[in-house]
CSV table of C-alpha atoms in Angstrom, one decimal:
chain,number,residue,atom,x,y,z
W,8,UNK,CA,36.2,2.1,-17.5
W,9,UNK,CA,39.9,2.6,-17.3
W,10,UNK,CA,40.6,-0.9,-17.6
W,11,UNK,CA,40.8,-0.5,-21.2
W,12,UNK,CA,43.2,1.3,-20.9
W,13,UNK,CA,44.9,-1.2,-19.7
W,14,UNK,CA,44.8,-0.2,-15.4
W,15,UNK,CA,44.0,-2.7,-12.7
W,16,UNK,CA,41.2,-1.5,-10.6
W,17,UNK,CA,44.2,-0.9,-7.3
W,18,UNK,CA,45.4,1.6,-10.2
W,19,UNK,CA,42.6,3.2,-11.1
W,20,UNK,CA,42.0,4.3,-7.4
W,21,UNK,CA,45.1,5.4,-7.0
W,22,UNK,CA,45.4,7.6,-10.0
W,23,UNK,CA,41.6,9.4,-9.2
W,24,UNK,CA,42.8,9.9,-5.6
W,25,UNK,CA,45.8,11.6,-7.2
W,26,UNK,CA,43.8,13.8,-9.5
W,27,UNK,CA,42.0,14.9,-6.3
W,28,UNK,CA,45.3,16.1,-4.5
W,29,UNK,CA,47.5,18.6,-4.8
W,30,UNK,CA,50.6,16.0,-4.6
W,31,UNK,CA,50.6,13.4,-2.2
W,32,UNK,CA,53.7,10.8,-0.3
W,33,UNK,CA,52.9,7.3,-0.2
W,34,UNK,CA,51.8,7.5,3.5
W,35,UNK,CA,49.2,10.3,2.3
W,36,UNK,CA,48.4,7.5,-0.7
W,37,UNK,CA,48.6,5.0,1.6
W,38,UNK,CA,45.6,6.2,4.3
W,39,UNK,CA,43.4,7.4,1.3
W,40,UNK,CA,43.6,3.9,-0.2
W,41,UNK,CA,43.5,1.7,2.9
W,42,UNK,CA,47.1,0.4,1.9
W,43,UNK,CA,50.0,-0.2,3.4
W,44,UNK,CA,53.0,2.6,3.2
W,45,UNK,CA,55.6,0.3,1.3
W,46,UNK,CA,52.0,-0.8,-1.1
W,47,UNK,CA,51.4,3.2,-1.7
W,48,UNK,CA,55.0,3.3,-2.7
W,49,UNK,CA,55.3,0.7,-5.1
W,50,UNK,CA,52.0,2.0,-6.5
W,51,UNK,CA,53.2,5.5,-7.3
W,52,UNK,CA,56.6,4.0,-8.7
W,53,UNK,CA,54.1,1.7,-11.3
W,54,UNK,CA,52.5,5.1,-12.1
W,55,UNK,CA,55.2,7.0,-12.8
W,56,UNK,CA,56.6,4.3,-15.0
W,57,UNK,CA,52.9,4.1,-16.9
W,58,UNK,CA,53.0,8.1,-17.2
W,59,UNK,CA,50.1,8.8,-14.7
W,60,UNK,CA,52.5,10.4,-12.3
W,61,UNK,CA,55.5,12.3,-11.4
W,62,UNK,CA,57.4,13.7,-8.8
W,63,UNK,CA,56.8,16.9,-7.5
W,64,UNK,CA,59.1,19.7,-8.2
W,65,UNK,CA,61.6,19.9,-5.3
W,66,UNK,CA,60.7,16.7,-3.3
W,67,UNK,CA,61.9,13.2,-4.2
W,68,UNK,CA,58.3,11.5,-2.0
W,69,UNK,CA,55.9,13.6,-3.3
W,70,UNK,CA,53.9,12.8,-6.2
W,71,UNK,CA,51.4,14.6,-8.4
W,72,UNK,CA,49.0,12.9,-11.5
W,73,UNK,CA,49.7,13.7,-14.9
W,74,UNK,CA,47.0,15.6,-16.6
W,75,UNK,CA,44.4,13.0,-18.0
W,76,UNK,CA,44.6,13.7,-21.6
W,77,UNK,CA,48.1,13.5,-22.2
W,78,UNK,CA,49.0,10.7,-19.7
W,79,UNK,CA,45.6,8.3,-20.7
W,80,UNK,CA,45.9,9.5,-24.3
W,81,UNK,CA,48.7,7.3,-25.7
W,82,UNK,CA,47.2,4.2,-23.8
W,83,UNK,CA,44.0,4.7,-25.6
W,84,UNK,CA,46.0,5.0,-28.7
W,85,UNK,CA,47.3,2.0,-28.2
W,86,UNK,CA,43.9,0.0,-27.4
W,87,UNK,CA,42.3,1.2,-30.1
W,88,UNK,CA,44.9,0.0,-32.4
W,89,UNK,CA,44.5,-3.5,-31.1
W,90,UNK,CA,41.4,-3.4,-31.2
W,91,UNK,CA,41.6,-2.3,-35.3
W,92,UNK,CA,44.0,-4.9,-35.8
W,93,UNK,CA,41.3,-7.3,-34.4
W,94,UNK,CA,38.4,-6.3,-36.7
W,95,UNK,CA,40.6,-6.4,-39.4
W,96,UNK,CA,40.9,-10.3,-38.6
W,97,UNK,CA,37.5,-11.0,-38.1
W,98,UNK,CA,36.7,-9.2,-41.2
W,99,UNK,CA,39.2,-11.7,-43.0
W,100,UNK,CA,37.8,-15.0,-41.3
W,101,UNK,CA,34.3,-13.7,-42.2
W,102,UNK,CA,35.0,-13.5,-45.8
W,103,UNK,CA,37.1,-16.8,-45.5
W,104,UNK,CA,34.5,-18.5,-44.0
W,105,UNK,CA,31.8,-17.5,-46.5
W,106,UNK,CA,34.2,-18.1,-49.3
W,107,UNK,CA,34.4,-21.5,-47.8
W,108,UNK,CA,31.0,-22.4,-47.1
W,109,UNK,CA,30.0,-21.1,-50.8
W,110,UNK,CA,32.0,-23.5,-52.3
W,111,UNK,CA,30.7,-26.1,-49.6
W,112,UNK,CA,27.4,-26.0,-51.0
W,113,UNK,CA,23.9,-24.7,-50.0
W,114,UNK,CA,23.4,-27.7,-47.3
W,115,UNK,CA,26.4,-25.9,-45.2
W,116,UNK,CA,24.7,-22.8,-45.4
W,117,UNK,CA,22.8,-23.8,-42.3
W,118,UNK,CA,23.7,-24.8,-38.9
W,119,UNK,CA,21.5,-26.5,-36.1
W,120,UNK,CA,21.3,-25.6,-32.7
W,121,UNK,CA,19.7,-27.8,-29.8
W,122,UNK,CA,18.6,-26.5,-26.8
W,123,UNK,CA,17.1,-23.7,-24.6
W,124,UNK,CA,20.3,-22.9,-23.4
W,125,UNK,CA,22.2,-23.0,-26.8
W,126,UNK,CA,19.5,-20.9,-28.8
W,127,UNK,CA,19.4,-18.5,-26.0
W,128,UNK,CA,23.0,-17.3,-26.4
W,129,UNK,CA,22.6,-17.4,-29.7
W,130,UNK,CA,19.5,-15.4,-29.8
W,131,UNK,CA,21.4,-12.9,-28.1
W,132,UNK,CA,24.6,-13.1,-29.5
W,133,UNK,CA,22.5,-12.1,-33.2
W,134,UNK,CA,20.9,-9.0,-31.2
W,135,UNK,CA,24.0,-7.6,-29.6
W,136,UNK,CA,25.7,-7.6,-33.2
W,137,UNK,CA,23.0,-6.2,-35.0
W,138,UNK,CA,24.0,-3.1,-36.7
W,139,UNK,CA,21.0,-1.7,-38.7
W,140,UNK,CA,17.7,-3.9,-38.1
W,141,UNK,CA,16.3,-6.8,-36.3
W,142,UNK,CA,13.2,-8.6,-38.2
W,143,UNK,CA,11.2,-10.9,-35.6
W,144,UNK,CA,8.2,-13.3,-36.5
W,145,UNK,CA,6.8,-14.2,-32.9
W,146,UNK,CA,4.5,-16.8,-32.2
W,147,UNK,CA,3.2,-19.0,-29.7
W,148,UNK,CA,4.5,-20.7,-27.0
W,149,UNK,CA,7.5,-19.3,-25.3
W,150,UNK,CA,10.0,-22.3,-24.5
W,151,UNK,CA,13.6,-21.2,-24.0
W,152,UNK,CA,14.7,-18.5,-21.5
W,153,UNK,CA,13.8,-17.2,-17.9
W,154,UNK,CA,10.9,-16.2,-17.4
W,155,UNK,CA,12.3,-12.4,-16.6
W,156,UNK,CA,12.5,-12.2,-20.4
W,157,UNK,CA,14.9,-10.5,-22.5
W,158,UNK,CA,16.5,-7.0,-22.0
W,159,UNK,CA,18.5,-7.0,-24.7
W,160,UNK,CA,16.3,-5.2,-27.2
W,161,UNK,CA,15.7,-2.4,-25.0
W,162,UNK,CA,19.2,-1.4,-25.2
W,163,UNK,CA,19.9,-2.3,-28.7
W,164,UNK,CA,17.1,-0.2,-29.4
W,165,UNK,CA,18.8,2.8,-27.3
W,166,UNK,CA,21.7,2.1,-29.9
W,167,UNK,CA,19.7,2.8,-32.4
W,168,UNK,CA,19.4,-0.1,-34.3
W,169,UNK,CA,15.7,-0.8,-35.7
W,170,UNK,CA,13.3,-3.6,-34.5
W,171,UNK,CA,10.5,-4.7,-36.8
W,172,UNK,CA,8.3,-7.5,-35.2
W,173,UNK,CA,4.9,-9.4,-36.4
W,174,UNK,CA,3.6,-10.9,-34.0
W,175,UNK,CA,0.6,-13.0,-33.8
W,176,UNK,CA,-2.8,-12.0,-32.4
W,177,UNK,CA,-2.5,-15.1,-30.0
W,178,UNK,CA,0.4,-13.0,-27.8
W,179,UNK,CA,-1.8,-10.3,-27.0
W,180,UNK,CA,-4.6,-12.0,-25.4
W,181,UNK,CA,-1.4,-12.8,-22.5
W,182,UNK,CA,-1.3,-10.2,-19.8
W,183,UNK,CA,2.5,-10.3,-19.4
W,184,UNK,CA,3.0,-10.1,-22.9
W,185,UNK,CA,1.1,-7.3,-24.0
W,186,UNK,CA,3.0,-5.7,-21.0
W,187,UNK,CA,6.5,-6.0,-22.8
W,188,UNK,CA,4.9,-5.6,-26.0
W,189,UNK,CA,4.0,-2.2,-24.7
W,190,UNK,CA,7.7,-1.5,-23.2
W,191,UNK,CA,9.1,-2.4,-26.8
W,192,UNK,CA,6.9,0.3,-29.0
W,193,UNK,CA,7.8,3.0,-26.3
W,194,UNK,CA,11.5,2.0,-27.1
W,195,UNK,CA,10.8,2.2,-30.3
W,196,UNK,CA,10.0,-0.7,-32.1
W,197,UNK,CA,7.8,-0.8,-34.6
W,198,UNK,CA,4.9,-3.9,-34.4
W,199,UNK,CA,2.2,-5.2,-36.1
W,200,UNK,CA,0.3,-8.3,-35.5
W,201,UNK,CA,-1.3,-11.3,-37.8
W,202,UNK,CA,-4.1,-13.2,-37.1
W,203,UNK,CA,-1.5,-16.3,-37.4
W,204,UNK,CA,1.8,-16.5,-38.1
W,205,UNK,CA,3.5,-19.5,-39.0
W,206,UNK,CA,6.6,-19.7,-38.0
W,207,UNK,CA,9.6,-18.0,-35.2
W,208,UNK,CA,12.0,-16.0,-37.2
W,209,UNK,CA,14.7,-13.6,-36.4
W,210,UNK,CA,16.5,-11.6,-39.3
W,211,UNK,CA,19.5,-9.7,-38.3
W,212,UNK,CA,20.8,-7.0,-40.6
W,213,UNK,CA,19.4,-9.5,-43.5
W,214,UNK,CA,23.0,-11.5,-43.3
W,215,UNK,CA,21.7,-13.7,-40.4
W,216,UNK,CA,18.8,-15.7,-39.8
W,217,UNK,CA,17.6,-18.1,-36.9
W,218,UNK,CA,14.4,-19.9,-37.7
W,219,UNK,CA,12.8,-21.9,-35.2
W,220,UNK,CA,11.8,-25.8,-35.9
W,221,UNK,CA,8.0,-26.5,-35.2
W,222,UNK,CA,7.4,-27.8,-31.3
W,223,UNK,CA,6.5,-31.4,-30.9
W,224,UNK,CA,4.5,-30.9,-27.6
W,225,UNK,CA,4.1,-27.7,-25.8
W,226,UNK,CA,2.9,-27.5,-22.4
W,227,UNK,CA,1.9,-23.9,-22.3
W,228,UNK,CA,0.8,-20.8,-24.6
W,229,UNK,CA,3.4,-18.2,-23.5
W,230,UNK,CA,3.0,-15.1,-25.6
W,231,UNK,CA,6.2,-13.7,-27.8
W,232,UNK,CA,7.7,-10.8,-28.6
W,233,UNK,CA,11.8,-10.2,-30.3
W,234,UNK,CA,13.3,-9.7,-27.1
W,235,UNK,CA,14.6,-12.8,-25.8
W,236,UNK,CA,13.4,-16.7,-26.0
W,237,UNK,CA,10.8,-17.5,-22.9
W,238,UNK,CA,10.4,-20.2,-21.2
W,239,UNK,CA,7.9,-22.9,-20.8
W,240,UNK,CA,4.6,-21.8,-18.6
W,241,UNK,CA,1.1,-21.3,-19.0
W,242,UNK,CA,-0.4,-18.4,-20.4
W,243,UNK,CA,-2.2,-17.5,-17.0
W,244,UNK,CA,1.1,-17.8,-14.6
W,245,UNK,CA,1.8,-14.3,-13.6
W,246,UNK,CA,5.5,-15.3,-13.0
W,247,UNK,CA,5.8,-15.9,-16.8
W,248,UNK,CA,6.6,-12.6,-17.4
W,249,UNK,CA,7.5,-11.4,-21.0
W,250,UNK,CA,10.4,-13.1,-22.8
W,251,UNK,CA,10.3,-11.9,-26.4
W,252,UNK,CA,11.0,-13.5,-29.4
W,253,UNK,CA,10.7,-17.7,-28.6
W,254,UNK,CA,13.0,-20.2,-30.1
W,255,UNK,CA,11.4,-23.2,-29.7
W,256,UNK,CA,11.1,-27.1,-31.6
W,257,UNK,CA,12.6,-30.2,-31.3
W,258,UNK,CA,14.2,-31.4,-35.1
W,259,UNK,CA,17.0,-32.3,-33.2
W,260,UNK,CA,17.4,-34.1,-29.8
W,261,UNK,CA,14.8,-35.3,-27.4
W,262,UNK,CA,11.3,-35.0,-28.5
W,263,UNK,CA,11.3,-32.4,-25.7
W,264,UNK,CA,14.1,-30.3,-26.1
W,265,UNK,CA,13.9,-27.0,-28.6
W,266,UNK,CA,16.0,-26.6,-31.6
W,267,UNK,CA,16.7,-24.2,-34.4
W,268,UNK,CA,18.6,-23.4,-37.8
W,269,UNK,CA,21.2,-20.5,-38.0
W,270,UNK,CA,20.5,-19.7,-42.0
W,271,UNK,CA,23.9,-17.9,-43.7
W,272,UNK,CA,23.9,-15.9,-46.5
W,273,UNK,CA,21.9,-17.6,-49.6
W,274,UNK,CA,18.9,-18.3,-51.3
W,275,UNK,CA,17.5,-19.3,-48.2
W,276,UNK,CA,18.2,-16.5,-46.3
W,277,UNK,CA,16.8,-14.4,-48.8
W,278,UNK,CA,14.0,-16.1,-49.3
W,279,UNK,CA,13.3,-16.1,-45.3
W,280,UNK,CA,13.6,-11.9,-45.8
W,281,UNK,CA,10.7,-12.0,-48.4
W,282,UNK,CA,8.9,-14.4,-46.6
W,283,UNK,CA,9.1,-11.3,-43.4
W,284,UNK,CA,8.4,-8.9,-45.7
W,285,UNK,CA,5.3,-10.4,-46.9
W,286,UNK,CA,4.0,-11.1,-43.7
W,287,UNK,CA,4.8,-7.7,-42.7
W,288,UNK,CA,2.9,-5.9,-45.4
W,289,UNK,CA,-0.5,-7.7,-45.2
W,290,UNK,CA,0.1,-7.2,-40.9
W,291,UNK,CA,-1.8,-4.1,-38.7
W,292,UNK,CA,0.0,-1.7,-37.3
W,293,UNK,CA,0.5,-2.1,-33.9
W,294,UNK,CA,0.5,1.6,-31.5
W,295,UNK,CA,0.1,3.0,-28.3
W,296,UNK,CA,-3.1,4.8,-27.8
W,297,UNK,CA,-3.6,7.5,-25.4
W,298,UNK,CA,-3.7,6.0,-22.6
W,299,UNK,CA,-1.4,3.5,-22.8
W,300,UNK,CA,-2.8,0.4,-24.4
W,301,UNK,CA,-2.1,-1.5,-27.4
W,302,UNK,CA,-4.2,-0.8,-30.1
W,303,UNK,CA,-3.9,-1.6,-33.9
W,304,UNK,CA,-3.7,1.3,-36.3
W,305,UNK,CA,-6.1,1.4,-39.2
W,306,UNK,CA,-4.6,2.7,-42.4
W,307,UNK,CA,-6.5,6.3,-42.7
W,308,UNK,CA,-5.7,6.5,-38.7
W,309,UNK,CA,-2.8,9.7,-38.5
W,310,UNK,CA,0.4,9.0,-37.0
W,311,UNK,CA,1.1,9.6,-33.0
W,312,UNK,CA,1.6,13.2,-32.5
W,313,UNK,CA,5.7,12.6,-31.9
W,314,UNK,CA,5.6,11.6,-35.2
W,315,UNK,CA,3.6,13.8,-36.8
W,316,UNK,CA,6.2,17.0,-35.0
W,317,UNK,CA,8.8,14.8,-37.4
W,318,UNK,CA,7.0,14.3,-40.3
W,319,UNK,CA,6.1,18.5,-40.0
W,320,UNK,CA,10.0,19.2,-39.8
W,321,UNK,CA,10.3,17.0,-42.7
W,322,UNK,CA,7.6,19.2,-44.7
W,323,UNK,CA,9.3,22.6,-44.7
W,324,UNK,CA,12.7,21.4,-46.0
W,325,UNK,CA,14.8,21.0,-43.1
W,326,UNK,CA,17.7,18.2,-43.0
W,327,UNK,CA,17.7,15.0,-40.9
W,328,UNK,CA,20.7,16.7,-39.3
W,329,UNK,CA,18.6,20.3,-38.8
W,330,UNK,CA,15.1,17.6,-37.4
W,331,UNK,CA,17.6,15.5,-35.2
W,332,UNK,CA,18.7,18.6,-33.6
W,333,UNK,CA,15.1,20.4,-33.2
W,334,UNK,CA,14.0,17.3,-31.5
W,335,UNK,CA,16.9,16.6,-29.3
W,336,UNK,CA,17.5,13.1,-30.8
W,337,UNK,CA,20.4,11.4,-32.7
W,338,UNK,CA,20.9,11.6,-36.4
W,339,UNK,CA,20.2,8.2,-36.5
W,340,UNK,CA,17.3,7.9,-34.6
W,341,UNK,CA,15.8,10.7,-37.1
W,342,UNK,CA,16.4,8.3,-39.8
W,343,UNK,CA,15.4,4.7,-38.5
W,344,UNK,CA,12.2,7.1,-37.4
W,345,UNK,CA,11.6,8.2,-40.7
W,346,UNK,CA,12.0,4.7,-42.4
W,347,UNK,CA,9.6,3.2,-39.6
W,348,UNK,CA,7.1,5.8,-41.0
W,349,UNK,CA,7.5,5.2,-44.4
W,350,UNK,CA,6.7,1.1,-43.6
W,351,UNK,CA,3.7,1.8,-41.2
W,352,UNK,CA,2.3,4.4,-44.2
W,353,UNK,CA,3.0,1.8,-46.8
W,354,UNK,CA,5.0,4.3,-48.8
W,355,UNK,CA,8.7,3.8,-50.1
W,356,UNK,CA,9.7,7.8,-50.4
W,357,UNK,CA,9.7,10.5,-48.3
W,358,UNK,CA,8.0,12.6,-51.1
W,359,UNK,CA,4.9,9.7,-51.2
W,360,UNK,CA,4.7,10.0,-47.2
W,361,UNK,CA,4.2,14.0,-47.8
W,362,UNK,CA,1.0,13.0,-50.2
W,363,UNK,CA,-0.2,10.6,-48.2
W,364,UNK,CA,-0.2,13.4,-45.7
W,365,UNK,CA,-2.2,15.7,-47.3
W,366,UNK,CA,-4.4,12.9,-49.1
W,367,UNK,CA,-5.5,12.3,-45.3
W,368,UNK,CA,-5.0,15.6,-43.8
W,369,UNK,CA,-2.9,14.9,-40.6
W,370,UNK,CA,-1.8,18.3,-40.6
């Protein structure tokens, strides 16, 4: 992790075996490290330039590490302020880019992109920016990544960023799907399922959209779910495994190869967000039941206990702030929870989730 702050790994060593010691010569540096004496030297004279070291008091060959705060600190400093400076560009192009494209016209609010390989990266390139919320539409069959699936959402989840997927009824009658399905709610994603859905979407923080052209021919009826773009096997090859979210069609190309649209901001774009939204209202609730299954919620069905604790806290008055710490989570967390239950309910305020409570007694 020191690397960003601007060390080479050689440096990195040399500076922990320091912290470790009293004071050390290079010879001493030198048989810790595996280096040669006149190496150990000509390390400790690049620390002491970079502020990591200094010369014992009373010896010119001895050398002892600056304390980590103040020797690291000014580094760090530094970094971050390039790295500022950097945002502060992208911002810029962003809004120079969507300046541009407005005045372009609708037809360049839309970009293709052909191939497995191609819509993979893509796929996760949306993910690993996502900020707030991911919006998925899955469907059948998977076409475009390994077969190992897609890990991605598990830690953008663990970020705290909010998944909401539909997925259609289809995906759950495949074994290795239903497994990652299951993975996903644990994380906490929040799922329902459709008898059909009718087309592969993914929404990311409602400024992004990639929508997935209709397949041609498929070979297979791989299960989906929003973590990653699968690839193309039967339904009953255990090697499938569960991809996530496919991204699959062929608009563009060979009749065989996949292809998809990345929508901008728009009328399309915010048309594709109602188009989720509708499909996610008229959707079952997707949850984990006891002992570990998926199971669809009906709508006088209570919440899991976990969220019931929350929805409890929220009762007597306490703050997301006072709840997050009660429960040991992050603030966030507390409050993508909290907006996850107001969806599954089919509420929009926390004061029509506490009727909706007591209208079906779950406490």
């Amino acid at each position: 992790m020191l690397d960003a702050a601007g060390l080479d790994p050689v440096e990195v060593r040399a500076y922990r075996s320091l912290v470790k010691m009293p004071a050390a010569t290079p010879p001493q540096l030198a048989r810790r490290l595996g280096l040669s004496g006149h190496e150990a030297a000509a390390l400790l004279d690049t620390l002491e330039a970079k502020g990591l070291a200094s010369r014992a008091a009373g010896s010119a060959h001895r050398f002892q590490a600056s304390p980590p705060d103040l020797a690291l600190g000014p580094l760090l400093l530094s970094r971050q302020q390039e790295l500022h400076a950097v945002q502060a560009v992208v911002a810029q192009l962003t809004e120079e880019y969507r300046s541009e494209a407005g005045r372009r016209g609708s037809t360049d609010m839309v970009e293709t992109v052909i191939g497995a390989p191609a819509i993979a990266s893509m796929f996760d390139q949306l993910q690993r920016c996502a900020r707030d919320e991911v919006l998925a539409l899955c469907k059948l069959p998977n076409i475009a990544v390994p077969s190992g699936g897609n890990d991605t959402e598990i830690g953008v989840l663990n970020s705290g960023v909010g998944y909401r997927a539909v997925y259609e009824r289809a995906a759950l009658e495949v074994p290795p799907e239903v497994f990652r399905i299951r993975e996903f709610i644990r994380q906490g994603e929040q799922a329902r399922v459709a008898p059909q859905v009718p087309a592969k979407l993914v929404i990311v923080d409602r400024s992004l959209a990639l929508l997935v052209s209709s397949s041609v021919r498929s070979t297979g009826a791989d299960g989906d779910s929003p973590s990653g773009i699968g690839t193309d096997r039967a339904p009953d090859d255990p090697s499938a495994g569960p991809s996530g979210e496919t991204l699959g069609g062929s608009s563009g190309g060979t009749p065989d190869e996949p292809s998809a649209v990345l929508v901008h901001p728009g009328v399309l774009l915010d048309a594709l967000v109602a188009f989720f939204e509708s499909l996610w209202a008229g959707a079952a609730p997707l949850l984990l039941t006891e002992d570990g299954q998926i199971g669809e919620r009906s709508p006088e069905q209570a919440p899991p206990p976990e969220d019931l604790a929350l929805i409890s806290l929220l009762l007597i008055g306490l703050t997301d702030t006072a709840i997050a710490g009660q429960l040991g989570l992050s603030l966030r967390t507390v409050q993508r929870r909290i907006r996850d239950l107001l969806e599954t309910v089919g509420v929009r305020t926390r004061m029509q989730l506490a009727w909706e409570v007591a209208r079906h007694g779950w406490l």
